[in-house]
């Protein structure tokens, strides 16, 4: 699910540039971290941070927004403050 969300983010150049700028990642760093749960969790955090993106991403990948949030909780449990 996180990889699908990343594909959705990268499908729009403005959104992709925003991810790289906010995360400090380079394209090579992003490619190198595709198997890293922390990086995938960060991608979902990025999507979750802007509700219109969360809803659009969920719709595009055929998941509910709640499932994306739940996936982020699994990938980044240390970031859960609820």
One Martini backbone bead per residue (centre of mass of N, CA, C, O) as a GRO file, in nm:
protein
   82
    1UNK     BB    1   0.058   0.063  -0.021
    2UNK     BB    2   0.302   0.257   0.002
    3UNK     BB    3   0.397   0.219  -0.291
    4UNK     BB    4   0.140   0.325  -0.418
    5UNK     BB    5   0.157   0.604  -0.288
    6UNK     BB    6   0.425   0.679  -0.413
    7UNK     BB    7   0.331   0.662  -0.705
    8UNK     BB    8   0.126   0.888  -0.671
    9UNK     BB    9   0.317   1.111  -0.592
   10UNK     BB   10   0.509   1.074  -0.856
   11UNK     BB   11   0.279   1.148  -1.077
   12UNK     BB   12   0.346   1.440  -0.956
   13UNK     BB   13   0.579   1.681  -0.974
   14UNK     BB   14   0.496   1.871  -0.743
   15UNK     BB   15   0.462   1.654  -0.526
   16UNK     BB   16   0.745   1.530  -0.551
   17UNK     BB   17   0.902   1.788  -0.481
   18UNK     BB   18   0.775   1.820  -0.201
   19UNK     BB   19   0.879   1.561  -0.080
   20UNK     BB   20   1.180   1.619  -0.117
   21UNK     BB   21   1.189   1.891   0.035
   22UNK     BB   22   1.065   1.790   0.314
   23UNK     BB   23   1.264   1.528   0.349
   24UNK     BB   24   1.563   1.552   0.199
   25UNK     BB   25   1.553   1.388  -0.040
   26UNK     BB   26   1.663   1.199  -0.296
   27UNK     BB   27   1.615   1.007  -0.557
   28UNK     BB   28   1.827   0.797  -0.465
   29UNK     BB   29   1.726   0.772  -0.172
   30UNK     BB   30   1.448   0.674  -0.245
   31UNK     BB   31   1.528   0.421  -0.402
   32UNK     BB   32   1.707   0.298  -0.162
   33UNK     BB   33   1.430   0.302   0.046
   34UNK     BB   34   1.193   0.103  -0.049
   35UNK     BB   35   1.249  -0.118   0.203
   36UNK     BB   36   1.192   0.106   0.418
   37UNK     BB   37   0.969   0.159   0.664
   38UNK     BB   38   1.036   0.455   0.733
   39UNK     BB   39   1.002   0.569   0.448
   40UNK     BB   40   0.714   0.467   0.399
   41UNK     BB   41   0.597   0.617   0.641
   42UNK     BB   42   0.674   0.900   0.538
   43UNK     BB   43   0.494   0.895   0.293
   44UNK     BB   44   0.229   0.866   0.453
   45UNK     BB   45   0.265   1.122   0.617
   46UNK     BB   46   0.260   1.312   0.377
   47UNK     BB   47  -0.024   1.238   0.281
   48UNK     BB   48  -0.172   1.286   0.561
   49UNK     BB   49  -0.107   1.604   0.596
   50UNK     BB   50  -0.311   1.621   0.336
   51UNK     BB   51  -0.629   1.554   0.298
   52UNK     BB   52  -0.666   1.570  -0.012
   53UNK     BB   53  -0.439   1.364  -0.064
   54UNK     BB   54  -0.548   1.128   0.096
   55UNK     BB   55  -0.809   1.096  -0.067
   56UNK     BB   56  -0.686   1.075  -0.352
   57UNK     BB   57  -0.501   0.838  -0.300
   58UNK     BB   58  -0.705   0.634  -0.205
   59UNK     BB   59  -0.870   0.638  -0.464
   60UNK     BB   60  -0.636   0.561  -0.665
   61UNK     BB   61  -0.561   0.276  -0.491
   62UNK     BB   62  -0.819   0.145  -0.344
   63UNK     BB   63  -0.844   0.296  -0.062
   64UNK     BB   64  -0.873   0.395   0.245
   65UNK     BB   65  -0.776   0.637   0.451
   66UNK     BB   66  -0.763   0.450   0.702
   67UNK     BB   67  -0.560   0.247   0.577
   68UNK     BB   68  -0.328   0.444   0.545
   69UNK     BB   69  -0.304   0.518   0.842
   70UNK     BB   70  -0.260   0.229   0.945
   71UNK     BB   71   0.000   0.180   0.785
   72UNK     BB   72   0.161   0.401   0.923
   73UNK     BB   73   0.144   0.281   1.209
   74UNK     BB   74   0.307   0.027   1.134
   75UNK     BB   75   0.569   0.170   1.008
   76UNK     BB   76   0.536   0.422   1.249
   77UNK     BB   77   0.502   0.376   1.575
   78UNK     BB   78   0.672   0.622   1.700
   79UNK     BB   79   0.449   0.840   1.570
   80UNK     BB   80   0.240   0.763   1.794
   81UNK     BB   81   0.020   0.983   2.008
   82UNK     BB   82  -0.269   0.850   2.086
   0.00000   0.00000   0.00000
